[in-house]
Each structure stands twice: as C-alpha cells, then as structure tokens.
mmCIF file of C-alpha atoms in Angstrom:
data_model
loop_
_atom_site.group_PDB
_atom_site.id
_atom_site.type_symbol
_atom_site.label_atom_id
_atom_site.label_comp_id
_atom_site.label_asym_id
_atom_site.label_seq_id
_atom_site.Cartn_x
_atom_site.Cartn_y
_atom_site.Cartn_z
ATOM 1 C CA UNK A 209 -6.315 -139.134 37.901
ATOM 2 C CA UNK A 210 -9.474 -141.046 40.436
ATOM 3 C CA UNK A 211 -11.701 -138.117 41.859
ATOM 4 C CA UNK A 212 -12.913 -140.307 43.922
ATOM 5 C CA UNK A 213 -10.345 -141.450 46.312
ATOM 6 C CA UNK A 214 -8.609 -138.504 45.885
ATOM 7 C CA UNK A 215 -11.445 -136.105 47.268
ATOM 8 C CA UNK A 216 -11.934 -134.963 50.694
ATOM 9 C CA UNK A 217 -14.542 -135.333 52.707
ATOM 10 C CA UNK A 218 -15.114 -134.880 57.069
ATOM 11 C CA UNK A 219 -12.131 -133.206 58.504
ATOM 12 C CA UNK A 220 -10.252 -133.011 55.310
ATOM 13 C CA UNK A 221 -9.933 -137.557 55.503
ATOM 14 C CA UNK A 222 -10.300 -138.554 51.800
ATOM 15 C CA UNK A 223 -13.114 -140.878 50.474
ATOM 16 C CA UNK A 224 -11.720 -144.210 50.257
ATOM 17 C CA UNK A 225 -9.905 -144.015 54.002
ATOM 18 C CA UNK A 226 -13.597 -143.008 55.479
ATOM 19 C CA UNK A 227 -14.865 -145.782 53.601
ATOM 20 C CA UNK A 228 -11.269 -147.795 55.252
ATOM 21 C CA UNK A 229 -12.036 -145.934 58.917
ATOM 22 C CA UNK A 230 -15.534 -147.441 59.304
ATOM 23 C CA UNK A 231 -14.870 -150.811 57.948
ATOM 24 C CA UNK A 232 -12.517 -150.597 60.480
ATOM 25 C CA UNK A 233 -14.018 -149.681 62.854
ATOM 26 C CA UNK A 234 -16.677 -152.291 62.122
ATOM 27 C CA UNK A 235 -13.926 -154.926 61.577
ATOM 28 C CA UNK A 236 -13.117 -154.922 65.537
ATOM 29 C CA UNK A 237 -16.306 -155.035 67.573
ATOM 30 C CA UNK A 238 -16.859 -158.194 65.356
ATOM 31 C CA UNK A 239 -13.729 -159.261 65.859
ATOM 32 C CA UNK A 240 -13.499 -158.269 69.758
ATOM 33 C CA UNK A 241 -16.895 -159.816 70.021
ATOM 34 C CA UNK A 242 -15.608 -163.485 68.596
ATOM 35 C CA UNK A 243 -12.924 -164.425 70.865
ATOM 36 C CA UNK A 244 -15.476 -163.723 74.114
ATOM 37 C CA UNK A 245 -17.971 -165.812 72.433
ATOM 38 C CA UNK A 246 -14.940 -168.735 71.143
ATOM 39 C CA UNK A 247 -13.248 -169.125 74.383
ATOM 40 C CA UNK A 248 -16.393 -170.009 75.750
ATOM 41 C CA UNK A 249 -17.575 -172.326 72.302
ATOM 42 C CA UNK A 250 -13.735 -173.719 74.539
ATOM 43 C CA UNK A 251 -14.723 -173.971 77.781
ATOM 44 C CA UNK A 252 -18.200 -175.943 76.711
ATOM 45 C CA UNK A 253 -15.386 -178.461 74.426
ATOM 46 C CA UNK A 254 -13.293 -179.333 77.057
ATOM 47 C CA UNK A 255 -15.109 -180.629 78.812
ATOM 48 C CA UNK A 256 -16.770 -183.679 76.972
ATOM 49 C CA UNK A 257 -12.947 -183.663 74.870
ATOM 50 C CA UNK A 258 -9.560 -182.522 75.046
ATOM 51 C CA UNK A 259 -8.611 -179.071 75.347
ATOM 52 C CA UNK A 260 -7.056 -176.672 72.170
ATOM 53 C CA UNK A 261 -5.086 -176.087 74.980
ATOM 54 C CA UNK A 262 -3.068 -179.388 74.849
ATOM 55 C CA UNK A 263 -3.780 -180.582 71.093
ATOM 56 C CA UNK A 264 -7.739 -181.297 71.452
ATOM 57 C CA UNK A 265 -9.750 -180.003 68.171
ATOM 58 C CA UNK A 266 -13.162 -180.904 70.478
ATOM 59 C CA UNK A 267 -14.033 -177.808 69.784
ATOM 60 C CA UNK A 268 -14.905 -178.143 66.067
ATOM 61 C CA UNK A 269 -18.068 -180.056 67.091
ATOM 62 C CA UNK A 270 -19.488 -177.109 69.961
ATOM 63 C CA UNK A 271 -21.706 -174.667 67.743
ATOM 64 C CA UNK A 272 -20.734 -171.676 70.186
ATOM 65 C CA UNK A 273 -17.658 -172.065 68.577
ATOM 66 C CA UNK A 274 -18.834 -171.604 65.541
ATOM 67 C CA UNK A 275 -20.507 -168.364 66.472
ATOM 68 C CA UNK A 276 -17.111 -167.229 67.622
ATOM 69 C CA UNK A 277 -16.065 -168.762 64.298
ATOM 70 C CA UNK A 278 -18.562 -167.061 62.366
ATOM 71 C CA UNK A 279 -18.069 -163.020 63.797
ATOM 72 C CA UNK A 280 -14.268 -163.748 63.752
ATOM 73 C CA UNK A 281 -14.953 -164.292 59.877
ATOM 74 C CA UNK A 282 -16.627 -161.480 59.459
ATOM 75 C CA UNK A 283 -14.987 -159.355 61.664
ATOM 76 C CA UNK A 284 -11.772 -160.136 59.539
ATOM 77 C CA UNK A 285 -14.030 -160.326 55.888
ATOM 78 C CA UNK A 286 -14.720 -156.349 56.652
ATOM 79 C CA UNK A 287 -10.760 -155.662 58.071
ATOM 80 C CA UNK A 288 -10.282 -157.442 54.675
ATOM 81 C CA UNK A 289 -11.458 -154.272 52.518
ATOM 82 C CA UNK A 290 -10.450 -151.855 54.488
ATOM 83 C CA UNK A 291 -7.438 -152.679 53.962
ATOM 84 C CA UNK A 292 -8.037 -152.135 50.114
ATOM 85 C CA UNK A 293 -8.669 -148.637 50.319
ATOM 86 C CA UNK A 294 -6.555 -147.274 53.141
ATOM 87 C CA UNK A 295 -2.629 -148.056 54.250
ATOM 88 C CA UNK A 296 -1.912 -150.608 57.054
ATOM 89 C CA UNK A 297 -0.226 -148.120 58.358
ATOM 90 C CA UNK A 298 -3.970 -146.479 59.267
ATOM 91 C CA UNK A 299 -6.017 -149.739 59.324
ATOM 92 C CA UNK A 300 -4.328 -151.780 61.251
ATOM 93 C CA UNK A 301 -3.491 -149.651 64.880
ATOM 94 C CA UNK A 302 -7.768 -149.313 64.435
ATOM 95 C CA UNK A 303 -7.294 -153.123 65.542
ATOM 96 C CA UNK A 304 -6.890 -151.039 68.996
ATOM 97 C CA UNK A 305 -10.474 -150.987 69.596
ATOM 98 C CA UNK A 306 -11.441 -154.670 69.806
ATOM 99 C CA UNK A 307 -8.819 -154.843 73.076
ATOM 100 C CA UNK A 308 -11.778 -152.638 74.832
ATOM 101 C CA UNK A 309 -14.435 -154.768 73.397
ATOM 102 C CA UNK A 310 -12.882 -158.082 74.836
ATOM 103 C CA UNK A 311 -11.706 -156.706 77.549
ATOM 104 C CA UNK A 312 -15.025 -154.856 78.248
ATOM 105 C CA UNK A 313 -17.054 -158.316 77.360
ATOM 106 C CA UNK A 314 -14.282 -161.127 79.406
ATOM 107 C CA UNK A 315 -14.256 -158.500 82.549
ATOM 108 C CA UNK A 316 -18.884 -159.046 82.419
ATOM 109 C CA UNK A 317 -19.632 -162.640 80.749
ATOM 110 C CA UNK A 318 -16.153 -164.493 81.374
ATOM 111 C CA UNK A 319 -15.456 -162.811 85.090
ATOM 112 C CA UNK A 320 -11.724 -162.957 84.095
ATOM 113 C CA UNK A 321 -10.630 -159.498 85.897
ATOM 114 C CA UNK A 322 -9.069 -156.848 84.970
ATOM 115 C CA UNK A 323 -6.817 -154.794 87.554
ATOM 116 C CA UNK A 324 -7.312 -150.663 87.038
ATOM 117 C CA UNK A 325 -3.592 -150.223 85.744
ATOM 118 C CA UNK A 326 -4.534 -153.311 83.290
ATOM 119 C CA UNK A 327 -8.125 -150.733 81.885
ATOM 120 C CA UNK A 328 -5.464 -148.406 81.829
ATOM 121 C CA UNK A 329 -2.921 -150.267 79.839
ATOM 122 C CA UNK A 330 -5.800 -150.382 77.723
ATOM 123 C CA UNK A 331 -5.723 -147.092 77.109
ATOM 124 C CA UNK A 332 -2.614 -146.311 77.372
ATOM 125 C CA UNK A 333 -2.513 -148.627 74.012
ATOM 126 C CA UNK A 334 -5.852 -146.819 72.569
ATOM 127 C CA UNK A 335 -3.968 -143.743 72.833
ATOM 128 C CA UNK A 336 -0.703 -144.943 71.370
ATOM 129 C CA UNK A 337 -2.711 -146.889 67.564
ATOM 130 C CA UNK A 338 -4.499 -142.831 67.460
ATOM 131 C CA UNK A 339 -1.186 -141.016 67.549
ATOM 132 C CA UNK A 340 0.208 -143.138 65.313
ATOM 133 C CA UNK A 341 -3.490 -143.350 62.533
ATOM 134 C CA UNK A 342 -3.140 -139.687 62.992
ATOM 135 C CA UNK A 343 0.851 -139.117 61.740
ATOM 136 C CA UNK A 344 0.091 -142.128 59.133
ATOM 137 C CA UNK A 345 1.898 -141.835 55.668
ATOM 138 C CA UNK A 346 -0.425 -141.139 52.465
ATOM 139 C CA UNK A 347 -1.885 -144.092 50.503
ATOM 140 C CA UNK A 348 0.822 -145.540 47.494
ATOM 141 C CA UNK A 349 -1.495 -144.958 44.059
ATOM 142 C CA UNK A 350 -1.106 -148.724 42.824
ATOM 143 C CA UNK A 351 -2.942 -150.118 39.706
ATOM 144 C CA UNK A 352 -1.978 -153.496 39.719
ATOM 145 C CA UNK A 353 -2.422 -156.385 41.816
ATOM 146 C CA UNK A 354 2.085 -156.858 39.912
ATOM 147 C CA UNK A 355 3.103 -153.317 41.171
ATOM 148 C CA UNK A 356 2.793 -155.322 44.337
ATOM 149 C CA UNK A 357 4.359 -158.262 43.593
ATOM 150 C CA UNK A 358 7.747 -156.535 42.506
ATOM 151 C CA UNK A 359 7.495 -154.567 45.842
ATOM 152 C CA UNK A 360 7.040 -158.456 47.579
ATOM 153 C CA UNK A 361 9.974 -159.683 45.844
ATOM 154 C CA UNK A 362 12.314 -156.605 46.520
ATOM 155 C CA UNK A 363 15.794 -157.501 48.580
ATOM 156 C CA UNK A 364 14.395 -156.198 52.090
ATOM 157 C CA UNK A 365 11.438 -157.636 52.190
ATOM 158 C CA UNK A 366 12.117 -160.797 51.153
ATOM 159 C CA UNK A 367 14.423 -160.383 54.210
ATOM 160 C CA UNK A 368 12.440 -159.386 56.432
ATOM 161 C CA UNK A 369 9.898 -162.604 54.956
ATOM 162 C CA UNK A 370 13.044 -165.010 54.943
ATOM 163 C CA UNK A 371 13.566 -164.077 58.631
ATOM 164 C CA UNK A 372 9.654 -164.145 59.669
ATOM 165 C CA UNK A 373 9.295 -167.605 58.476
ATOM 166 C CA UNK A 374 12.535 -169.548 60.308
ATOM 167 C CA UNK A 375 10.989 -167.416 63.012
ATOM 168 C CA UNK A 376 7.810 -168.765 62.570
ATOM 169 C CA UNK A 377 9.279 -172.045 61.828
ATOM 170 C CA UNK A 378 11.859 -172.533 65.417
ATOM 171 C CA UNK A 379 9.090 -171.262 68.156
ATOM 172 C CA UNK A 380 6.212 -174.201 65.868
ATOM 173 C CA UNK A 381 8.715 -177.055 65.912
ATOM 174 C CA UNK A 382 11.185 -175.917 69.188
ATOM 175 C CA UNK A 383 9.763 -173.547 71.692
ATOM 176 C CA UNK A 384 5.877 -174.462 71.834
ATOM 177 C CA UNK A 385 6.714 -177.865 72.979
ATOM 178 C CA UNK A 386 8.735 -177.181 75.931
ATOM 179 C CA UNK A 387 7.025 -173.537 76.646
ATOM 180 C CA UNK A 388 3.753 -172.795 74.325
ATOM 181 C CA UNK A 389 1.818 -173.534 78.019
ATOM 182 C CA UNK A 390 3.271 -171.534 80.316
ATOM 183 C CA UNK A 391 4.975 -168.677 78.396
ATOM 184 C CA UNK A 392 1.899 -166.206 76.987
ATOM 185 C CA UNK A 393 4.733 -164.802 74.171
ATOM 186 C CA UNK A 394 5.234 -168.276 72.520
ATOM 187 C CA UNK A 395 1.935 -168.564 71.337
ATOM 188 C CA UNK A 396 0.947 -164.595 70.295
ATOM 189 C CA UNK A 397 3.887 -164.726 69.067
ATOM 190 C CA UNK A 398 3.698 -167.625 66.098
ATOM 191 C CA UNK A 399 0.210 -165.515 65.847
ATOM 192 C CA UNK A 400 2.370 -161.751 65.247
ATOM 193 C CA UNK A 401 4.411 -162.678 63.093
ATOM 194 C CA UNK A 402 2.857 -164.623 60.201
ATOM 195 C CA UNK A 403 0.063 -161.975 60.628
ATOM 196 C CA UNK A 404 2.908 -159.024 59.082
ATOM 197 C CA UNK A 405 2.903 -161.808 56.456
ATOM 198 C CA UNK A 406 -0.718 -162.389 56.036
ATOM 199 C CA UNK A 407 -1.578 -158.421 56.674
ATOM 200 C CA UNK A 408 0.773 -157.487 52.788
ATOM 201 C CA UNK A 409 -0.913 -160.190 50.774
ATOM 202 C CA UNK A 410 -4.496 -158.975 52.093
ATOM 203 C CA UNK A 411 -3.835 -155.780 51.278
ATOM 204 C CA UNK A 412 -2.104 -158.042 47.634
ATOM 205 C CA UNK A 413 -5.765 -159.196 47.398
ATOM 206 C CA UNK A 414 -8.018 -156.019 48.217
ATOM 207 C CA UNK A 415 -6.351 -153.795 45.378
ATOM 208 C CA UNK A 416 -6.623 -157.031 42.762
ATOM 209 C CA UNK A 417 -10.779 -156.871 44.074
ATOM 210 C CA UNK A 418 -10.743 -153.270 44.108
ATOM 211 C CA UNK A 419 -9.099 -153.282 40.573
ATOM 212 C CA UNK A 420 -11.576 -156.301 38.861
ATOM 213 C CA UNK A 421 -15.319 -154.205 40.694
ATOM 214 C CA UNK A 422 -13.809 -151.040 38.426
ATOM 215 C CA UNK A 423 -13.538 -153.300 35.565
ATOM 216 C CA UNK A 424 -9.263 -153.824 35.271
ATOM 217 C CA UNK A 425 -9.535 -157.738 36.056
ATOM 218 C CA UNK A 426 -6.502 -158.648 37.901
ATOM 219 C CA UNK A 427 -7.539 -162.613 37.988
ATOM 220 C CA UNK A 428 -5.580 -163.898 35.280
ATOM 221 C CA UNK A 429 -2.254 -163.103 37.089
ATOM 222 C CA UNK A 430 -0.901 -165.539 38.710
ATOM 223 C CA UNK A 431 0.299 -163.387 41.105
ATOM 224 C CA UNK A 432 -3.372 -162.747 42.380
ATOM 225 C CA UNK A 433 -3.261 -166.411 43.944
ATOM 226 C CA UNK A 434 -0.227 -166.620 45.123
ATOM 227 C CA UNK A 435 -0.917 -164.381 47.594
ATOM 228 C CA UNK A 436 -4.358 -165.566 48.339
ATOM 229 C CA UNK A 437 -2.633 -169.014 48.882
ATOM 230 C CA UNK A 438 -0.633 -167.387 51.362
ATOM 231 C CA UNK A 439 -3.160 -165.606 53.232
ATOM 232 C CA UNK A 440 -5.169 -169.261 52.959
ATOM 233 C CA UNK A 441 -1.171 -170.130 55.167
ATOM 234 C CA UNK A 442 -0.960 -168.542 58.049
ATOM 235 C CA UNK A 443 -4.546 -167.538 58.553
ATOM 236 C CA UNK A 444 -4.801 -171.314 58.756
ATOM 237 C CA UNK A 445 -1.853 -171.493 61.143
ATOM 238 C CA UNK A 446 -2.726 -168.149 62.793
ATOM 239 C CA UNK A 447 -6.066 -169.068 63.740
ATOM 240 C CA UNK A 448 -4.589 -172.903 65.084
ATOM 241 C CA UNK A 449 -2.101 -170.709 67.115
ATOM 242 C CA UNK A 450 -4.727 -168.098 68.600
ATOM 243 C CA UNK A 451 -6.590 -171.116 69.653
ATOM 244 C CA UNK A 452 -4.463 -172.461 71.596
ATOM 245 C CA UNK A 453 -3.566 -168.869 73.683
ATOM 246 C CA UNK A 454 -6.839 -168.602 74.092
ATOM 247 C CA UNK A 455 -7.482 -171.389 75.506
ATOM 248 C CA UNK A 456 -4.532 -171.786 77.697
ATOM 249 C CA UNK A 457 -4.767 -168.010 78.933
ATOM 250 C CA UNK A 458 -6.263 -164.990 80.769
ATOM 251 C CA UNK A 459 -7.844 -163.030 77.177
ATOM 252 C CA UNK A 460 -8.068 -160.101 78.701
ATOM 253 C CA UNK A 461 -4.206 -160.133 78.285
ATOM 254 C CA UNK A 462 -4.143 -161.766 74.797
ATOM 255 C CA UNK A 463 -6.096 -159.640 72.741
ATOM 256 C CA UNK A 464 -3.872 -156.507 73.942
ATOM 257 C CA UNK A 465 -0.948 -157.952 73.740
ATOM 258 C CA UNK A 466 -1.671 -160.180 70.533
ATOM 259 C CA UNK A 467 -2.839 -156.782 69.132
ATOM 260 C CA UNK A 468 0.443 -154.831 70.249
ATOM 261 C CA UNK A 469 3.127 -157.524 68.693
ATOM 262 C CA UNK A 470 0.326 -158.043 65.178
ATOM 263 C CA UNK A 471 0.120 -154.141 65.354
ATOM 264 C CA UNK A 472 3.818 -153.691 65.366
ATOM 265 C CA UNK A 473 5.002 -156.310 62.381
ATOM 266 C CA UNK A 474 2.496 -154.974 60.484
ATOM 267 C CA UNK A 475 3.397 -151.635 60.398
ATOM 268 C CA UNK A 476 7.193 -152.598 60.295
ATOM 269 C CA UNK A 477 6.314 -155.325 57.401
ATOM 270 C CA UNK A 478 4.520 -152.123 55.871
ATOM 271 C CA UNK A 479 7.495 -150.078 55.809
ATOM 272 C CA UNK A 480 9.808 -151.668 54.524
ATOM 273 C CA UNK A 481 6.855 -153.432 51.339
ATOM 274 C CA UNK A 482 5.964 -149.832 50.815
ATOM 275 C CA UNK A 483 8.441 -146.884 51.479
ATOM 276 C CA UNK A 484 5.652 -145.389 53.282
ATOM 277 C CA UNK A 485 8.728 -143.554 55.556
ATOM 278 C CA UNK A 486 9.844 -142.411 52.003
ATOM 279 C CA UNK A 487 6.866 -139.902 52.298
ATOM 280 C CA UNK A 488 7.250 -138.894 56.116
ATOM 281 C CA UNK A 489 9.439 -136.146 57.252
ATOM 282 C CA UNK A 490 11.575 -136.521 60.464
ATOM 283 C CA UNK A 491 8.835 -135.172 63.239
ATOM 284 C CA UNK A 492 6.167 -137.281 61.144
ATOM 285 C CA UNK A 493 8.312 -140.513 62.066
ATOM 286 C CA UNK A 494 9.443 -139.410 65.028
ATOM 287 C CA UNK A 495 5.860 -139.223 66.464
ATOM 288 C CA UNK A 496 4.377 -142.627 64.942
ATOM 289 C CA UNK A 497 7.600 -144.303 68.015
ATOM 290 C CA UNK A 498 6.045 -142.251 69.995
ATOM 291 C CA UNK A 499 2.326 -143.865 69.711
ATOM 292 C CA UNK A 500 4.869 -146.738 70.009
ATOM 293 C CA UNK A 501 5.952 -146.254 72.794
ATOM 294 C CA UNK A 502 2.866 -146.130 74.295
ATOM 295 C CA UNK A 503 1.384 -148.680 73.086
ATOM 296 C CA UNK A 504 4.203 -150.882 74.435
ATOM 297 C CA UNK A 505 3.984 -149.310 78.100
ATOM 298 C CA UNK A 506 0.166 -149.979 77.703
ATOM 299 C CA UNK A 507 1.325 -153.557 77.491
ATOM 300 C CA UNK A 508 4.287 -153.159 80.778
ATOM 301 C CA UNK A 509 0.872 -152.413 82.691
ATOM 302 C CA UNK A 510 -0.966 -155.486 81.251
ATOM 303 C CA UNK A 511 1.691 -157.490 81.984
ATOM 304 C CA UNK A 512 3.010 -156.286 85.414
ATOM 305 C CA UNK A 513 -0.585 -156.487 86.356
ATOM 306 C CA UNK A 514 -1.782 -159.531 85.815
ATOM 307 C CA UNK A 515 -2.124 -161.129 88.605
ATOM 308 C CA UNK A 516 -3.374 -157.555 90.220
ATOM 309 C CA UNK A 517 -7.059 -157.128 91.858
ATOM 310 C CA UNK A 518 -8.544 -153.390 93.066
ATOM 311 C CA UNK A 519 -8.552 -154.906 96.464
ATOM 312 C CA UNK A 520 -5.463 -156.936 97.966
ATOM 313 C CA UNK A 521 -2.885 -156.521 95.863
ATOM 314 C CA UNK A 522 -0.878 -159.587 93.842
ATOM 315 C CA UNK A 523 -2.800 -162.663 94.393
ATOM 316 C CA UNK A 524 -2.447 -165.849 93.946
ATOM 317 C CA UNK A 525 -5.294 -169.073 93.035
ATOM 318 C CA UNK A 526 -6.705 -171.187 95.264
ATOM 319 C CA UNK A 527 -8.960 -173.082 93.182
ATOM 320 C CA UNK A 528 -8.330 -176.836 93.955
ATOM 321 C CA UNK A 529 -8.392 -179.250 91.858
ATOM 322 C CA UNK A 530 -10.825 -182.203 91.099
ATOM 323 C CA UNK A 531 -9.665 -185.235 93.077
ATOM 324 C CA UNK A 532 -9.207 -182.954 96.169
ATOM 325 C CA UNK A 533 -11.188 -183.560 99.647
ATOM 326 C CA UNK A 534 -13.624 -181.141 100.544
ATOM 327 C CA UNK A 535 -11.020 -180.527 104.293
ATOM 328 C CA UNK A 536 -7.710 -180.527 101.544
ATOM 329 C CA UNK A 537 -5.654 -177.173 100.786
ATOM 330 C CA UNK A 538 -4.755 -176.445 97.114
ATOM 331 C CA UNK A 539 -2.331 -173.924 95.773
ATOM 332 C CA UNK A 540 -1.898 -172.739 92.057
ATOM 333 C CA UNK A 541 0.366 -170.400 91.384
ATOM 334 C CA UNK A 542 -0.103 -170.055 87.985
ATOM 335 C CA UNK A 543 0.677 -166.977 86.263
ATOM 336 C CA UNK A 544 -1.523 -165.517 82.975
ATOM 337 C CA UNK A 545 -2.890 -168.781 83.317
ATOM 338 C CA UNK A 546 -6.928 -169.437 82.618
ATOM 339 C CA UNK A 547 -8.776 -170.210 85.738
ATOM 340 C CA UNK A 548 -10.911 -173.186 84.573
ATOM 341 C CA UNK A 549 -7.606 -174.609 83.328
ATOM 342 C CA UNK A 550 -6.416 -176.422 86.699
ATOM 343 C CA UNK A 551 -5.629 -179.862 86.288
ATOM 344 C CA UNK A 552 -3.279 -182.478 88.432
ATOM 345 C CA UNK A 553 0.016 -181.632 85.894
ATOM 346 C CA UNK A 554 -0.619 -177.301 86.326
ATOM 347 C CA UNK A 555 -0.767 -177.669 90.006
ATOM 348 C CA UNK A 556 3.408 -177.220 91.346
ATOM 349 C CA UNK A 557 2.227 -177.464 95.220
ATOM 350 C CA UNK A 558 -0.067 -179.358 96.171
ATOM 351 C CA UNK A 559 -1.017 -178.749 100.471
ATOM 352 C CA UNK A 560 -2.395 -182.895 101.983
ATOM 353 C CA UNK A 561 -5.387 -182.634 104.889
ATOM 354 C CA UNK A 562 -5.481 -180.057 106.941
ATOM 355 C CA UNK A 563 -6.054 -182.474 110.159
ATOM 356 C CA UNK A 564 -2.516 -182.441 111.221
ATOM 357 C CA UNK A 565 -1.423 -180.152 114.092
ATOM 358 C CA UNK A 566 1.756 -179.815 112.759
ATOM 359 C CA UNK A 567 0.410 -179.007 109.248
ATOM 360 C CA UNK A 568 -1.406 -176.330 110.994
ATOM 361 C CA UNK A 569 1.166 -174.199 112.788
ATOM 362 C CA UNK A 570 3.470 -174.574 109.168
ATOM 363 C CA UNK A 571 0.647 -173.961 107.484
ATOM 364 C CA UNK A 572 0.956 -169.812 108.009
ATOM 365 C CA UNK A 573 4.969 -169.990 108.003
ATOM 366 C CA UNK A 574 4.802 -172.195 104.026
ATOM 367 C CA UNK A 575 2.204 -168.572 103.177
ATOM 368 C CA UNK A 576 4.730 -166.417 104.743
ATOM 369 C CA UNK A 577 7.263 -167.754 102.573
ATOM 370 C CA UNK A 578 5.456 -167.294 99.021
ATOM 371 C CA UNK A 579 4.873 -164.162 100.325
ATOM 372 C CA UNK A 580 1.184 -163.501 100.506
ATOM 373 C CA UNK A 581 0.249 -161.555 102.856
#
C-alpha cells in the first residue's frame, strides 16, 4: 500500500489531495490573470490588424498577448499536475477562483463593470463549486495508463466522446459562421465540449508521468502518446475559439460562463469514464447536484445583469463609430459585446445629424420606443 498517497494531512485531507489543492489554486491565479493580459494584447493587436473575432491573427506578433499566453500555460501546467494527485471532480471546480481574479482585474484594468448582482453570481458559482468539492468521491486507484485507456474505450465513454466531437464539429462548421459574433454560447460551447475530453486525456498523461517519475515507465505504451495527441488537438482548438470569445464579448462574462460549462461537462465526463458516483451514496450525489444548481443560478444572474449598472439599470452603449462626426448620434445595441468592438457592421441603429428640428422632436419618441428611461 502506498502510504504517502493515503496519509491524512490537515483536516483529514490526504497528502496527494493537499498537493492537488495547492496546485489547483495556483493554477487559477495564473489563468485568471492571463484572461486580462491576453485581452489587452488582443485590443492592441486589433489596432494594427484584423480582429481575432473576425478571423485575424495579428495578435501572434503582440508581446502582451504572449505574456498572457505564458501565464495561461504556467497555470495549465499547474492544473495538469493537480490532476495527477487529485480527482477531476475535486480539481476542476476549484477553477472558480479564476473567475474572481478575472472579474476583479477586468473591473479595475479593462473597466468592464459588473453589476452588484453579477458579483453575487460569481459568489454563487464559487459556493456551488465548494459544495461539489467537499462532497467529491475518493480518487480511483490506477496503476497504469493502460487502465485509463480501458476505461476510455468502454462503450459508455466512447458514446459520450462521439457526441461531444459531433456537437463541436456542428458548432464549428455550421453555427460559428452565422452566430459566433452574436451568441456567447457558441465559442464557449466549442471550448467546453473539447475541454471535457482534454481533461480526461490530461488525467491519463498526469498518471503516466507520475508513475514514470516513481520508477514505473509509462512512456513506452502507445496509449500514452495517443492521449498526448488528443490533448494537443483539443487544446489548440480551445485556444483559437477562446481568443475569439475574449475578443468579441465581455471578459467578466466569458470567464464565468466558460468555467460553468467546462466544469459541468468535465464532471459528467469523469462520472462516465471513472464511474465516480459508483463510490458515493445518494446523499452525496444529491448534494453535488445542489452544487450544480447553485452554479447555474450564478450564471443566470450574470446573464440577466450583463447590460446593467448599479445606478441606472439596463443601458445601451452609445459609443459612436469612427466615421461619425461630432454632432452626429449613434446608438449601439450589443448585448455582451465588448465596448471596443464597434464598427459599421455592428451598429443596427444610426441616427443622422440632429440639426433638423423634426428629428429632434422625434428623438425622444425613438428613445421611448426603446424603453430607455
């Protein structure tokens, strides 16, 4: 019996779970900060080239974006290591900490304001995550990467993987071209679906490396390299569509929604592949479901308050397009859209110069029709 892995630490937590917890917390700090730094790089890159949200790749020559990317890589490496020590159903929910960091930095640096209820939504996401973590099942004992491969090739998980890949392909080839710029769930859906497969493969690689470093070499097994290929493919796709989401929508909203979808799908994948709930009683399972409901409630609050501020309630952005003159008026209706992503194509309503008295008389009526108080 491996004594170090089962030895109880502070609060009854095993030594390995404590290591996984520390790695997961540090991972959230790096990843939360990386959202903001990458967003700053994307904004700079948009000034000199085609925006990432419209298929541009000018951000690849922007140093600030690479700093954010390095921060994210460091965070993902810490997260990768955490999965080798603790179960996915414990590590993944701790990503909620990155929501707090990202939202706080977006508020102070990017001036992307969150309504008070939006902050409450973030808090609910965290509470739900803690509830899940406290009632997580014990880690499954695995002694070889081939055991993980056997679990991954069982009919139940193969069916899940087939559904995820099919859904991601439909989103990429049929939904993204038409709704990617207007519906935040499209880009994040691609990232989250593939992310659940990434975590399962990362878990397998983490176990393989952990066993290898302990003297049981797993690098000679083809299954190890198959999992590595899956990780490389899924991660590269996730990065591409996450960039599009960050460039198109409000960072403080992208982060929580991505976290909720990614966490939910990852836990579902873990339950199917590792059969986590087989080692739990009904009370624990119901409590975990309550945690999910709490997280979803937080997401609902974030959606409902995305266009609100604390003093005036729902508002419309009134930023003018670059070609507008000083005495022209323009109204922008862009739910969830970034303030800096306004151009001629995204302005559904433009008002001409207000020098005509008839237009000046009609203007209050138009605002009234738009329910602007």
